[in-house]
Each structure stands twice: as structure tokens, then as C-alpha cells.
Amino acid sequence: MNMLNDWTVAVCAELGLDAADCERAVVLKVARESASAVARPAAPITAFLLGVAVGRGVPAAEAVARVHRLADGWPRIDWRD
């Protein structure tokens, strides 16, 4: 995870953000949930939208909880059928 940490620190520096504010584990969990509940391409889109919501003032914990609830209720497709 050193490379991921280095990347996170570099991106934060480039964007003028505090790397300590990056909740990497939370973002990765939301991305994993959306990828498995919907489709793999949903992961980056969900992460982006989560960031937009937080940037507009939605508390991060609330935004994550709302996305988690949505993913939990999303209809699952059994691709084996």
C-alpha cells in the first residue's frame, strides 16, 4: 500500500488538500460495494459522486451511509442464470 499512500499524498498536494483528510479505507469500501452491487464501472463514478457530495457540504459519514444503504437495496443479478 506504500504506492497507494504515495499517490494519495501526491494528489492531495497537487489539489491543495490535506492528505490526513483522505479516508482511503472508507472510499475503497464504498467503491468495492458499488462495484459488486451494480457493476465494476460504478466504483469510480460512485467515488466521484461521493466526493462531490462531501465537497458540497454533506458530511462524509452521512454520504457513505446513504450510498451503503442504496447499494444494500440494489437488485442483484445472478449472472449464472
PDB file of N, CA, C and O in Angstrom:
ATOM      1  N   MET A   1       0.809  -1.191   0.000  1.00  0.00           N
ATOM      2  CA  MET A   1       0.000   0.000   0.000  1.00  0.00           C
ATOM      3  C   MET A   1       0.861   1.268   0.000  1.00  0.00           C
ATOM      4  O   MET A   1       0.325   2.351  -0.014  1.00  0.00           O
ATOM      5  N   ASN A   2       2.162   1.150   0.027  1.00  0.00           N
ATOM      6  CA  ASN A   2       3.016   2.331   0.003  1.00  0.00           C
ATOM      7  C   ASN A   2       2.802   3.166  -1.250  1.00  0.00           C
ATOM      8  O   ASN A   2       2.755   4.387  -1.184  1.00  0.00           O
ATOM      9  N   MET A   3       2.679   2.498  -2.406  1.00  0.00           N
ATOM     10  CA  MET A   3       2.488   3.225  -3.648  1.00  0.00           C
ATOM     11  C   MET A   3       1.156   3.975  -3.610  1.00  0.00           C
ATOM     12  O   MET A   3       1.073   5.124  -4.043  1.00  0.00           O
ATOM     13  N   LEU A   4       0.108   3.333  -3.090  1.00  0.00           N
ATOM     14  CA  LEU A   4      -1.188   3.988  -2.982  1.00  0.00           C
ATOM     15  C   LEU A   4      -1.114   5.171  -2.028  1.00  0.00           C
ATOM     16  O   LEU A   4      -1.669   6.240  -2.306  1.00  0.00           O
ATOM     17  N   ASN A   5      -0.403   5.016  -0.931  1.00  0.00           N
ATOM     18  CA  ASN A   5      -0.228   6.118   0.011  1.00  0.00           C
ATOM     19  C   ASN A   5       0.539   7.267  -0.645  1.00  0.00           C
ATOM     20  O   ASN A   5       0.148   8.434  -0.519  1.00  0.00           O
ATOM     21  N   ASP A   6       1.617   6.935  -1.344  1.00  0.00           N
ATOM     22  CA  ASP A   6       2.407   7.961  -2.027  1.00  0.00           C
ATOM     23  C   ASP A   6       1.562   8.700  -3.061  1.00  0.00           C
ATOM     24  O   ASP A   6       1.639   9.920  -3.183  1.00  0.00           O
ATOM     25  N   TRP A   7       0.754   7.951  -3.810  1.00  0.00           N
ATOM     26  CA  TRP A   7      -0.119   8.550  -4.812  1.00  0.00           C
ATOM     27  C   TRP A   7      -1.129   9.480  -4.141  1.00  0.00           C
ATOM     28  O   TRP A   7      -1.356  10.601  -4.593  1.00  0.00           O
ATOM     29  N   THR A   8      -1.738   9.018  -3.064  1.00  0.00           N
ATOM     30  CA  THR A   8      -2.727   9.822  -2.345  1.00  0.00           C
ATOM     31  C   THR A   8      -2.111  11.124  -1.852  1.00  0.00           C
ATOM     32  O   THR A   8      -2.692  12.204  -2.020  1.00  0.00           O
ATOM     33  N   VAL A   9      -0.948  11.041  -1.261  1.00  0.00           N
ATOM     34  CA  VAL A   9      -0.253  12.236  -0.767  1.00  0.00           C
ATOM     35  C   VAL A   9       0.064  13.184  -1.923  1.00  0.00           C
ATOM     36  O   VAL A   9      -0.147  14.400  -1.821  1.00  0.00           O
ATOM     37  N   ALA A  10       0.537  12.640  -3.049  1.00  0.00           N
ATOM     38  CA  ALA A  10       0.884  13.471  -4.198  1.00  0.00           C
ATOM     39  C   ALA A  10      -0.348  14.159  -4.786  1.00  0.00           C
ATOM     40  O   ALA A  10      -0.307  15.348  -5.117  1.00  0.00           O
ATOM     41  N   VAL A  11      -1.442  13.424  -4.927  1.00  0.00           N
ATOM     42  CA  VAL A  11      -2.672  14.008  -5.472  1.00  0.00           C
ATOM     43  C   VAL A  11      -3.193  15.087  -4.536  1.00  0.00           C
ATOM     44  O   VAL A  11      -3.595  16.174  -4.981  1.00  0.00           O
ATOM     45  N   CYS A  12      -3.190  14.812  -3.247  1.00  0.00           N
ATOM     46  CA  CYS A  12      -3.643  15.816  -2.276  1.00  0.00           C
ATOM     47  C   CYS A  12      -2.801  17.078  -2.369  1.00  0.00           C
ATOM     48  O   CYS A  12      -3.336  18.195  -2.366  1.00  0.00           O
ATOM     49  N   ALA A  13      -1.501  16.914  -2.472  1.00  0.00           N
ATOM     50  CA  ALA A  13      -0.613  18.076  -2.591  1.00  0.00           C
ATOM     51  C   ALA A  13      -0.924  18.853  -3.862  1.00  0.00           C
ATOM     52  O   ALA A  13      -0.996  20.087  -3.856  1.00  0.00           O
ATOM     53  N   GLU A  14      -1.116  18.145  -4.953  1.00  0.00           N
ATOM     54  CA  GLU A  14      -1.408  18.786  -6.244  1.00  0.00           C
ATOM     55  C   GLU A  14      -2.732  19.557  -6.201  1.00  0.00           C
ATOM     56  O   GLU A  14      -2.861  20.611  -6.827  1.00  0.00           O
ATOM     57  N   LEU A  15      -3.711  19.037  -5.464  1.00  0.00           N
ATOM     58  CA  LEU A  15      -5.030  19.664  -5.404  1.00  0.00           C
ATOM     59  C   LEU A  15      -5.194  20.604  -4.215  1.00  0.00           C
ATOM     60  O   LEU A  15      -6.269  21.160  -4.000  1.00  0.00           O
ATOM     61  N   GLY A  16      -4.135  20.771  -3.432  1.00  0.00           N
ATOM     62  CA  GLY A  16      -4.201  21.660  -2.284  1.00  0.00           C
ATOM     63  C   GLY A  16      -5.039  21.118  -1.148  1.00  0.00           C
ATOM     64  O   GLY A  16      -5.681  21.869  -0.409  1.00  0.00           O
ATOM     65  N   LEU A  17      -5.046  19.792  -0.988  1.00  0.00           N
ATOM     66  CA  LEU A  17      -5.817  19.136   0.061  1.00  0.00           C
ATOM     67  C   LEU A  17      -4.894  18.578   1.127  1.00  0.00           C
ATOM     68  O   LEU A  17      -3.726  18.306   0.866  1.00  0.00           O
ATOM     69  N   ASP A  18      -5.438  18.374   2.307  1.00  0.00           N
ATOM     70  CA  ASP A  18      -4.684  17.760   3.402  1.00  0.00           C
ATOM     71  C   ASP A  18      -4.839  16.246   3.298  1.00  0.00           C
ATOM     72  O   ASP A  18      -5.957  15.726   3.379  1.00  0.00           O
ATOM     73  N   ALA A  19      -3.747  15.540   3.098  1.00  0.00           N
ATOM     74  CA  ALA A  19      -3.798  14.085   2.950  1.00  0.00           C
ATOM     75  C   ALA A  19      -4.385  13.408   4.176  1.00  0.00           C
ATOM     76  O   ALA A  19      -4.962  12.322   4.073  1.00  0.00           O
ATOM     77  N   ALA A  20      -4.303  14.045   5.340  1.00  0.00           N
ATOM     78  CA  ALA A  20      -4.875  13.470   6.555  1.00  0.00           C
ATOM     79  C   ALA A  20      -6.400  13.405   6.482  1.00  0.00           C
ATOM     80  O   ALA A  20      -7.024  12.620   7.199  1.00  0.00           O
ATOM     81  N   ASP A  21      -6.996  14.215   5.602  1.00  0.00           N
ATOM     82  CA  ASP A  21      -8.448  14.210   5.450  1.00  0.00           C
ATOM     83  C   ASP A  21      -8.948  13.095   4.544  1.00  0.00           C
ATOM     84  O   ASP A  21     -10.154  12.866   4.448  1.00  0.00           O
ATOM     85  N   CYS A  22      -8.044  12.415   3.864  1.00  0.00           N
ATOM     86  CA  CYS A  22      -8.436  11.357   2.943  1.00  0.00           C
ATOM     87  C   CYS A  22      -8.754  10.085   3.715  1.00  0.00           C
ATOM     88  O   CYS A  22      -7.879   9.484   4.335  1.00  0.00           O
ATOM     89  N   GLU A  23     -10.001   9.699   3.658  1.00  0.00           N
ATOM     90  CA  GLU A  23     -10.426   8.463   4.317  1.00  0.00           C
ATOM     91  C   GLU A  23     -10.360   7.329   3.296  1.00  0.00           C
ATOM     92  O   GLU A  23     -11.373   6.832   2.817  1.00  0.00           O
ATOM     93  N   ARG A  24      -9.142   6.940   2.976  1.00  0.00           N
ATOM     94  CA  ARG A  24      -8.888   5.969   1.909  1.00  0.00           C
ATOM     95  C   ARG A  24      -9.645   4.664   2.113  1.00  0.00           C
ATOM     96  O   ARG A  24     -10.275   4.157   1.183  1.00  0.00           O
ATOM     97  N   ALA A  25      -9.642   4.131   3.316  1.00  0.00           N
ATOM     98  CA  ALA A  25     -10.326   2.853   3.576  1.00  0.00           C
ATOM     99  C   ALA A  25     -11.826   2.970   3.329  1.00  0.00           C
ATOM    100  O   ALA A  25     -12.445   2.051   2.784  1.00  0.00           O
ATOM    101  N   VAL A  26     -12.394   4.088   3.709  1.00  0.00           N
ATOM    102  CA  VAL A  26     -13.831   4.301   3.512  1.00  0.00           C
ATOM    103  C   VAL A  26     -14.153   4.395   2.025  1.00  0.00           C
ATOM    104  O   VAL A  26     -15.105   3.774   1.548  1.00  0.00           O
ATOM    105  N   VAL A  27     -13.360   5.151   1.296  1.00  0.00           N
ATOM    106  CA  VAL A  27     -13.582   5.307  -0.139  1.00  0.00           C
ATOM    107  C   VAL A  27     -13.437   3.962  -0.849  1.00  0.00           C
ATOM    108  O   VAL A  27     -14.255   3.606  -1.706  1.00  0.00           O
ATOM    109  N   LEU A  28     -12.427   3.193  -0.482  1.00  0.00           N
ATOM    110  CA  LEU A  28     -12.232   1.889  -1.108  1.00  0.00           C
ATOM    111  C   LEU A  28     -13.380   0.937  -0.798  1.00  0.00           C
ATOM    112  O   LEU A  28     -13.811   0.166  -1.658  1.00  0.00           O
ATOM    113  N   LYS A  29     -13.901   1.006   0.426  1.00  0.00           N
ATOM    114  CA  LYS A  29     -15.034   0.147   0.793  1.00  0.00           C
ATOM    115  C   LYS A  29     -16.274   0.511  -0.015  1.00  0.00           C
ATOM    116  O   LYS A  29     -16.970  -0.366  -0.530  1.00  0.00           O
ATOM    117  N   VAL A  30     -16.555   1.808  -0.138  1.00  0.00           N
ATOM    118  CA  VAL A  30     -17.717   2.240  -0.923  1.00  0.00           C
ATOM    119  C   VAL A  30     -17.541   1.824  -2.383  1.00  0.00           C
ATOM    120  O   VAL A  30     -18.481   1.357  -3.027  1.00  0.00           O
ATOM    121  N   ALA A  31     -16.346   1.985  -2.911  1.00  0.00           N
ATOM    122  CA  ALA A  31     -16.087   1.592  -4.296  1.00  0.00           C
ATOM    123  C   ALA A  31     -16.286   0.086  -4.477  1.00  0.00           C
ATOM    124  O   ALA A  31     -16.895  -0.349  -5.459  1.00  0.00           O
ATOM    125  N   ARG A  32     -15.794  -0.696  -3.534  1.00  0.00           N
ATOM    126  CA  ARG A  32     -15.953  -2.157  -3.603  1.00  0.00           C
ATOM    127  C   ARG A  32     -17.426  -2.532  -3.559  1.00  0.00           C
ATOM    128  O   ARG A  32     -17.895  -3.371  -4.331  1.00  0.00           O
ATOM    129  N   GLU A  33     -18.190  -1.908  -2.657  1.00  0.00           N
ATOM    130  CA  GLU A  33     -19.619  -2.215  -2.532  1.00  0.00           C
ATOM    131  C   GLU A  33     -20.376  -1.856  -3.803  1.00  0.00           C
ATOM    132  O   GLU A  33     -21.203  -2.637  -4.273  1.00  0.00           O
ATOM    133  N   SER A  34     -20.097  -0.690  -4.357  1.00  0.00           N
ATOM    134  CA  SER A  34     -20.816  -0.281  -5.569  1.00  0.00           C
ATOM    135  C   SER A  34     -20.422  -1.150  -6.760  1.00  0.00           C
ATOM    136  O   SER A  34     -21.259  -1.476  -7.597  1.00  0.00           O
ATOM    137  N   ALA A  35     -19.164  -1.551  -6.812  1.00  0.00           N
ATOM    138  CA  ALA A  35     -18.722  -2.417  -7.907  1.00  0.00           C
ATOM    139  C   ALA A  35     -19.409  -3.772  -7.851  1.00  0.00           C
ATOM    140  O   ALA A  35     -19.820  -4.312  -8.877  1.00  0.00           O
ATOM    141  N   SER A  36     -19.575  -4.309  -6.650  1.00  0.00           N
ATOM    142  CA  SER A  36     -20.202  -5.632  -6.551  1.00  0.00           C
ATOM    143  C   SER A  36     -21.721  -5.555  -6.586  1.00  0.00           C
ATOM    144  O   SER A  36     -22.373  -6.470  -7.064  1.00  0.00           O
ATOM    145  N   ALA A  37     -22.312  -4.456  -6.118  1.00  0.00           N
ATOM    146  CA  ALA A  37     -23.769  -4.337  -6.108  1.00  0.00           C
ATOM    147  C   ALA A  37     -24.324  -3.941  -7.472  1.00  0.00           C
ATOM    148  O   ALA A  37     -25.429  -4.337  -7.827  1.00  0.00           O
ATOM    149  N   VAL A  38     -23.568  -3.180  -8.229  1.00  0.00           N
ATOM    150  CA  VAL A  38     -24.070  -2.665  -9.502  1.00  0.00           C
ATOM    151  C   VAL A  38     -23.247  -3.236 -10.651  1.00  0.00           C
ATOM    152  O   VAL A  38     -23.681  -4.121 -11.361  1.00  0.00           O
ATOM    153  N   ALA A  39     -22.064  -2.699 -10.827  1.00  0.00           N
ATOM    154  CA  ALA A  39     -21.146  -3.143 -11.881  1.00  0.00           C
ATOM    155  C   ALA A  39     -19.807  -2.478 -11.602  1.00  0.00           C
ATOM    156  O   ALA A  39     -19.748  -1.437 -10.943  1.00  0.00           O
ATOM    157  N   ARG A  40     -18.741  -3.067 -12.100  1.00  0.00           N
ATOM    158  CA  ARG A  40     -17.411  -2.522 -11.821  1.00  0.00           C
ATOM    159  C   ARG A  40     -17.269  -1.042 -12.166  1.00  0.00           C
ATOM    160  O   ARG A  40     -16.688  -0.280 -11.401  1.00  0.00           O
ATOM    161  N   PRO A  41     -17.820  -0.583 -13.298  1.00  0.00           N
ATOM    162  CA  PRO A  41     -17.677   0.836 -13.608  1.00  0.00           C
ATOM    163  C   PRO A  41     -18.400   1.766 -12.621  1.00  0.00           C
ATOM    164  O   PRO A  41     -18.151   2.972 -12.605  1.00  0.00           O
ATOM    165  N   ALA A  42     -19.275   1.218 -11.799  1.00  0.00           N
ATOM    166  CA  ALA A  42     -19.964   2.042 -10.800  1.00  0.00           C
ATOM    167  C   ALA A  42     -19.004   2.524  -9.715  1.00  0.00           C
ATOM    168  O   ALA A  42     -19.266   3.549  -9.071  1.00  0.00           O
ATOM    169  N   ALA A  43     -17.902   1.821  -9.506  1.00  0.00           N
ATOM    170  CA  ALA A  43     -16.969   2.172  -8.424  1.00  0.00           C
ATOM    171  C   ALA A  43     -16.368   3.565  -8.588  1.00  0.00           C
ATOM    172  O   ALA A  43     -16.498   4.394  -7.676  1.00  0.00           O
ATOM    173  N   PRO A  44     -15.732   3.895  -9.713  1.00  0.00           N
ATOM    174  CA  PRO A  44     -15.160   5.242  -9.819  1.00  0.00           C
ATOM    175  C   PRO A  44     -16.231   6.326  -9.890  1.00  0.00           C
ATOM    176  O   PRO A  44     -16.044   7.426  -9.358  1.00  0.00           O
ATOM    177  N   ILE A  45     -17.352   6.027 -10.519  1.00  0.00           N
ATOM    178  CA  ILE A  45     -18.426   7.014 -10.593  1.00  0.00           C
ATOM    179  C   ILE A  45     -18.967   7.305  -9.202  1.00  0.00           C
ATOM    180  O   ILE A  45     -19.170   8.470  -8.826  1.00  0.00           O
ATOM    181  N   THR A  46     -19.177   6.249  -8.416  1.00  0.00           N
ATOM    182  CA  THR A  46     -19.676   6.422  -7.054  1.00  0.00           C
ATOM    183  C   THR A  46     -18.680   7.201  -6.205  1.00  0.00           C
ATOM    184  O   THR A  46     -19.068   8.093  -5.447  1.00  0.00           O
ATOM    185  N   ALA A  47     -17.407   6.872  -6.326  1.00  0.00           N
ATOM    186  CA  ALA A  47     -16.383   7.590  -5.556  1.00  0.00           C
ATOM    187  C   ALA A  47     -16.360   9.069  -5.934  1.00  0.00           C
ATOM    188  O   ALA A  47     -16.264   9.943  -5.063  1.00  0.00           O
ATOM    189  N   PHE A  48     -16.482   9.357  -7.206  1.00  0.00           N
ATOM    190  CA  PHE A  48     -16.513  10.747  -7.658  1.00  0.00           C
ATOM    191  C   PHE A  48     -17.731  11.474  -7.089  1.00  0.00           C
ATOM    192  O   PHE A  48     -17.616  12.575  -6.538  1.00  0.00           O
ATOM    193  N   LEU A  49     -18.902  10.848  -7.203  1.00  0.00           N
ATOM    194  CA  LEU A  49     -20.127  11.479  -6.713  1.00  0.00           C
ATOM    195  C   LEU A  49     -20.097  11.661  -5.202  1.00  0.00           C
ATOM    196  O   LEU A  49     -20.596  12.667  -4.678  1.00  0.00           O
ATOM    197  N   LEU A  50     -19.494  10.718  -4.504  1.00  0.00           N
ATOM    198  CA  LEU A  50     -19.320  10.850  -3.056  1.00  0.00           C
ATOM    199  C   LEU A  50     -18.476  12.087  -2.752  1.00  0.00           C
ATOM    200  O   LEU A  50     -18.814  12.883  -1.872  1.00  0.00           O
ATOM    201  N   GLY A  51     -17.404  12.270  -3.504  1.00  0.00           N
ATOM    202  CA  GLY A  51     -16.549  13.441  -3.323  1.00  0.00           C
ATOM    203  C   GLY A  51     -17.272  14.743  -3.627  1.00  0.00           C
ATOM    204  O   GLY A  51     -17.110  15.737  -2.916  1.00  0.00           O
ATOM    205  N   VAL A  52     -18.093  14.741  -4.662  1.00  0.00           N
ATOM    206  CA  VAL A  52     -18.874  15.944  -4.994  1.00  0.00           C
ATOM    207  C   VAL A  52     -19.828  16.267  -3.851  1.00  0.00           C
ATOM    208  O   VAL A  52     -19.941  17.421  -3.422  1.00  0.00           O
ATOM    209  N   ALA A  53     -20.516  15.238  -3.336  1.00  0.00           N
ATOM    210  CA  ALA A  53     -21.468  15.456  -2.239  1.00  0.00           C
ATOM    211  C   ALA A  53     -20.766  16.024  -1.010  1.00  0.00           C
ATOM    212  O   ALA A  53     -21.239  16.986  -0.398  1.00  0.00           O
ATOM    213  N   VAL A  54     -19.624  15.450  -0.658  1.00  0.00           N
ATOM    214  CA  VAL A  54     -18.879  15.929   0.507  1.00  0.00           C
ATOM    215  C   VAL A  54     -18.385  17.357   0.246  1.00  0.00           C
ATOM    216  O   VAL A  54     -18.455  18.218   1.125  1.00  0.00           O
ATOM    217  N   GLY A  55     -17.932  17.616  -0.959  1.00  0.00           N
ATOM    218  CA  GLY A  55     -17.486  18.953  -1.309  1.00  0.00           C
ATOM    219  C   GLY A  55     -18.591  19.996  -1.232  1.00  0.00           C
ATOM    220  O   GLY A  55     -18.344  21.172  -0.998  1.00  0.00           O
ATOM    221  N   ARG A  56     -19.818  19.538  -1.399  1.00  0.00           N
ATOM    222  CA  ARG A  56     -20.962  20.451  -1.323  1.00  0.00           C
ATOM    223  C   ARG A  56     -21.562  20.528   0.074  1.00  0.00           C
ATOM    224  O   ARG A  56     -22.604  21.133   0.261  1.00  0.00           O
ATOM    225  N   GLY A  57     -20.900  19.867   1.026  1.00  0.00           N
ATOM    226  CA  GLY A  57     -21.313  20.038   2.414  1.00  0.00           C
ATOM    227  C   GLY A  57     -22.004  18.865   3.082  1.00  0.00           C
ATOM    228  O   GLY A  57     -22.327  18.941   4.269  1.00  0.00           O
ATOM    229  N   VAL A  58     -22.246  17.776   2.353  1.00  0.00           N
ATOM    230  CA  VAL A  58     -22.828  16.598   3.000  1.00  0.00           C
ATOM    231  C   VAL A  58     -21.730  15.969   3.857  1.00  0.00           C
ATOM    232  O   VAL A  58     -20.633  15.711   3.351  1.00  0.00           O
ATOM    233  N   PRO A  59     -21.989  15.736   5.142  1.00  0.00           N
ATOM    234  CA  PRO A  59     -20.958  15.106   5.974  1.00  0.00           C
ATOM    235  C   PRO A  59     -20.542  13.755   5.383  1.00  0.00           C
ATOM    236  O   PRO A  59     -21.398  12.986   4.904  1.00  0.00           O
ATOM    237  N   ALA A  60     -19.259  13.475   5.396  1.00  0.00           N
ATOM    238  CA  ALA A  60     -18.737  12.254   4.775  1.00  0.00           C
ATOM    239  C   ALA A  60     -19.415  11.001   5.315  1.00  0.00           C
ATOM    240  O   ALA A  60     -19.815  10.130   4.536  1.00  0.00           O
ATOM    241  N   ALA A  61     -19.573  10.908   6.623  1.00  0.00           N
ATOM    242  CA  ALA A  61     -20.190   9.707   7.215  1.00  0.00           C
ATOM    243  C   ALA A  61     -21.622   9.537   6.721  1.00  0.00           C
ATOM    244  O   ALA A  61     -22.063   8.412   6.453  1.00  0.00           O
ATOM    245  N   GLU A  62     -22.344  10.632   6.595  1.00  0.00           N
ATOM    246  CA  GLU A  62     -23.728  10.563   6.107  1.00  0.00           C
ATOM    247  C   GLU A  62     -23.767  10.140   4.643  1.00  0.00           C
ATOM    248  O   GLU A  62     -24.575   9.294   4.246  1.00  0.00           O
ATOM    249  N   ALA A  63     -22.894  10.710   3.828  1.00  0.00           N
ATOM    250  CA  ALA A  63     -22.852  10.364   2.411  1.00  0.00           C
ATOM    251  C   ALA A  63     -22.520   8.891   2.221  1.00  0.00           C
ATOM    252  O   ALA A  63     -23.155   8.197   1.422  1.00  0.00           O
ATOM    253  N   VAL A  64     -21.549   8.410   2.976  1.00  0.00           N
ATOM    254  CA  VAL A  64     -21.159   6.995   2.898  1.00  0.00           C
ATOM    255  C   VAL A  64     -22.321   6.105   3.326  1.00  0.00           C
ATOM    256  O   VAL A  64     -22.623   5.104   2.674  1.00  0.00           O
ATOM    257  N   ALA A  65     -22.992   6.448   4.408  1.00  0.00           N
ATOM    258  CA  ALA A  65     -24.121   5.643   4.897  1.00  0.00           C
ATOM    259  C   ALA A  65     -25.239   5.595   3.865  1.00  0.00           C
ATOM    260  O   ALA A  65     -25.846   4.538   3.647  1.00  0.00           O
ATOM    261  N   ARG A  66     -25.500   6.720   3.219  1.00  0.00           N
ATOM    262  CA  ARG A  66     -26.567   6.760   2.219  1.00  0.00           C
ATOM    263  C   ARG A  66     -26.228   5.888   1.014  1.00  0.00           C
ATOM    264  O   ARG A  66     -27.079   5.146   0.505  1.00  0.00           O
ATOM    265  N   VAL A  67     -24.985   5.946   0.558  1.00  0.00           N
ATOM    266  CA  VAL A  67     -24.565   5.111  -0.567  1.00  0.00           C
ATOM    267  C   VAL A  67     -24.586   3.637  -0.158  1.00  0.00           C
ATOM    268  O   VAL A  67     -24.999   2.773  -0.941  1.00  0.00           O
ATOM    269  N   HIS A  68     -24.159   3.349   1.056  1.00  0.00           N
ATOM    270  CA  HIS A  68     -24.174   1.966   1.549  1.00  0.00           C
ATOM    271  C   HIS A  68     -25.598   1.414   1.552  1.00  0.00           C
ATOM    272  O   HIS A  68     -25.833   0.294   1.101  1.00  0.00           O
ATOM    273  N   ARG A  69     -26.555   2.198   2.061  1.00  0.00           N
ATOM    274  CA  ARG A  69     -27.959   1.751   2.074  1.00  0.00           C
ATOM    275  C   ARG A  69     -28.467   1.524   0.659  1.00  0.00           C
ATOM    276  O   ARG A  69     -29.166   0.551   0.383  1.00  0.00           O
ATOM    277  N   LEU A  70     -28.122   2.413  -0.242  1.00  0.00           N
ATOM    278  CA  LEU A  70     -28.543   2.267  -1.630  1.00  0.00           C
ATOM    279  C   LEU A  70     -27.973   0.985  -2.237  1.00  0.00           C
ATOM    280  O   LEU A  70     -28.690   0.217  -2.883  1.00  0.00           O
ATOM    281  N   ALA A  71     -26.700   0.736  -2.000  1.00  0.00           N
ATOM    282  CA  ALA A  71     -26.062  -0.474  -2.539  1.00  0.00           C
ATOM    283  C   ALA A  71     -26.667  -1.736  -1.935  1.00  0.00           C
ATOM    284  O   ALA A  71     -26.872  -2.727  -2.640  1.00  0.00           O
ATOM    285  N   ASP A  72     -26.975  -1.700  -0.639  1.00  0.00           N
ATOM    286  CA  ASP A  72     -27.584  -2.867   0.005  1.00  0.00           C
ATOM    287  C   ASP A  72     -28.940  -3.215  -0.599  1.00  0.00           C
ATOM    288  O   ASP A  72     -29.309  -4.378  -0.680  1.00  0.00           O
ATOM    289  N   GLY A  73     -29.684  -2.204  -1.013  1.00  0.00           N
ATOM    290  CA  GLY A  73     -31.011  -2.442  -1.563  1.00  0.00           C
ATOM    291  C   GLY A  73     -31.051  -2.616  -3.061  1.00  0.00           C
ATOM    292  O   GLY A  73     -32.110  -2.844  -3.643  1.00  0.00           O
ATOM    293  N   TRP A  74     -29.886  -2.497  -3.701  1.00  0.00           N
ATOM    294  CA  TRP A  74     -29.846  -2.581  -5.162  1.00  0.00           C
ATOM    295  C   TRP A  74     -30.140  -4.006  -5.616  1.00  0.00           C
ATOM    296  O   TRP A  74     -29.605  -4.962  -5.062  1.00  0.00           O
ATOM    297  N   PRO A  75     -30.993  -4.175  -6.626  1.00  0.00           N
ATOM    298  CA  PRO A  75     -31.313  -5.533  -7.107  1.00  0.00           C
ATOM    299  C   PRO A  75     -30.059  -6.247  -7.612  1.00  0.00           C
ATOM    300  O   PRO A  75     -29.284  -5.667  -8.366  1.00  0.00           O
ATOM    301  N   ARG A  76     -29.899  -7.454  -7.167  1.00  0.00           N
ATOM    302  CA  ARG A  76     -28.745  -8.259  -7.590  1.00  0.00           C
ATOM    303  C   ARG A  76     -29.139  -9.107  -8.792  1.00  0.00           C
ATOM    304  O   ARG A  76     -30.256  -9.600  -8.882  1.00  0.00           O
ATOM    305  N   ILE A  77     -28.199  -9.255  -9.697  1.00  0.00           N
ATOM    306  CA  ILE A  77     -28.413 -10.100 -10.851  1.00  0.00           C
ATOM    307  C   ILE A  77     -27.524 -11.319 -10.700  1.00  0.00           C
ATOM    308  O   ILE A  77     -26.328 -11.205 -10.475  1.00  0.00           O
ATOM    309  N   ASP A  78     -28.129 -12.476 -10.838  1.00  0.00           N
ATOM    310  CA  ASP A  78     -27.350 -13.716 -10.810  1.00  0.00           C
ATOM    311  C   ASP A  78     -26.956 -14.033 -12.249  1.00  0.00           C
ATOM    312  O   ASP A  78     -27.776 -14.466 -13.047  1.00  0.00           O
ATOM    313  N   TRP A  79     -25.694 -13.774 -12.562  1.00  0.00           N
ATOM    314  CA  TRP A  79     -25.219 -13.941 -13.931  1.00  0.00           C
ATOM    315  C   TRP A  79     -25.101 -15.408 -14.341  1.00  0.00           C
ATOM    316  O   TRP A  79     -24.885 -15.714 -15.505  1.00  0.00           O
ATOM    317  N   ARG A  80     -25.295 -16.302 -13.372  1.00  0.00           N
ATOM    318  CA  ARG A  80     -25.210 -17.737 -13.711  1.00  0.00           C
ATOM    319  C   ARG A  80     -26.478 -18.224 -14.395  1.00  0.00           C
ATOM    320  O   ARG A  80     -26.487 -19.294 -14.990  1.00  0.00           O
ATOM    321  N   ASP A  81     -27.580 -17.465 -14.308  1.00  0.00           N
ATOM    322  CA  ASP A  81     -28.838 -17.874 -14.946  1.00  0.00           C
ATOM    323  C   ASP A  81     -28.801 -17.672 -16.436  1.00  0.00           C
ATOM    324  O   ASP A  81     -28.199 -16.877 -16.995  1.00  0.00           O
TER     325      ASP A  81
END
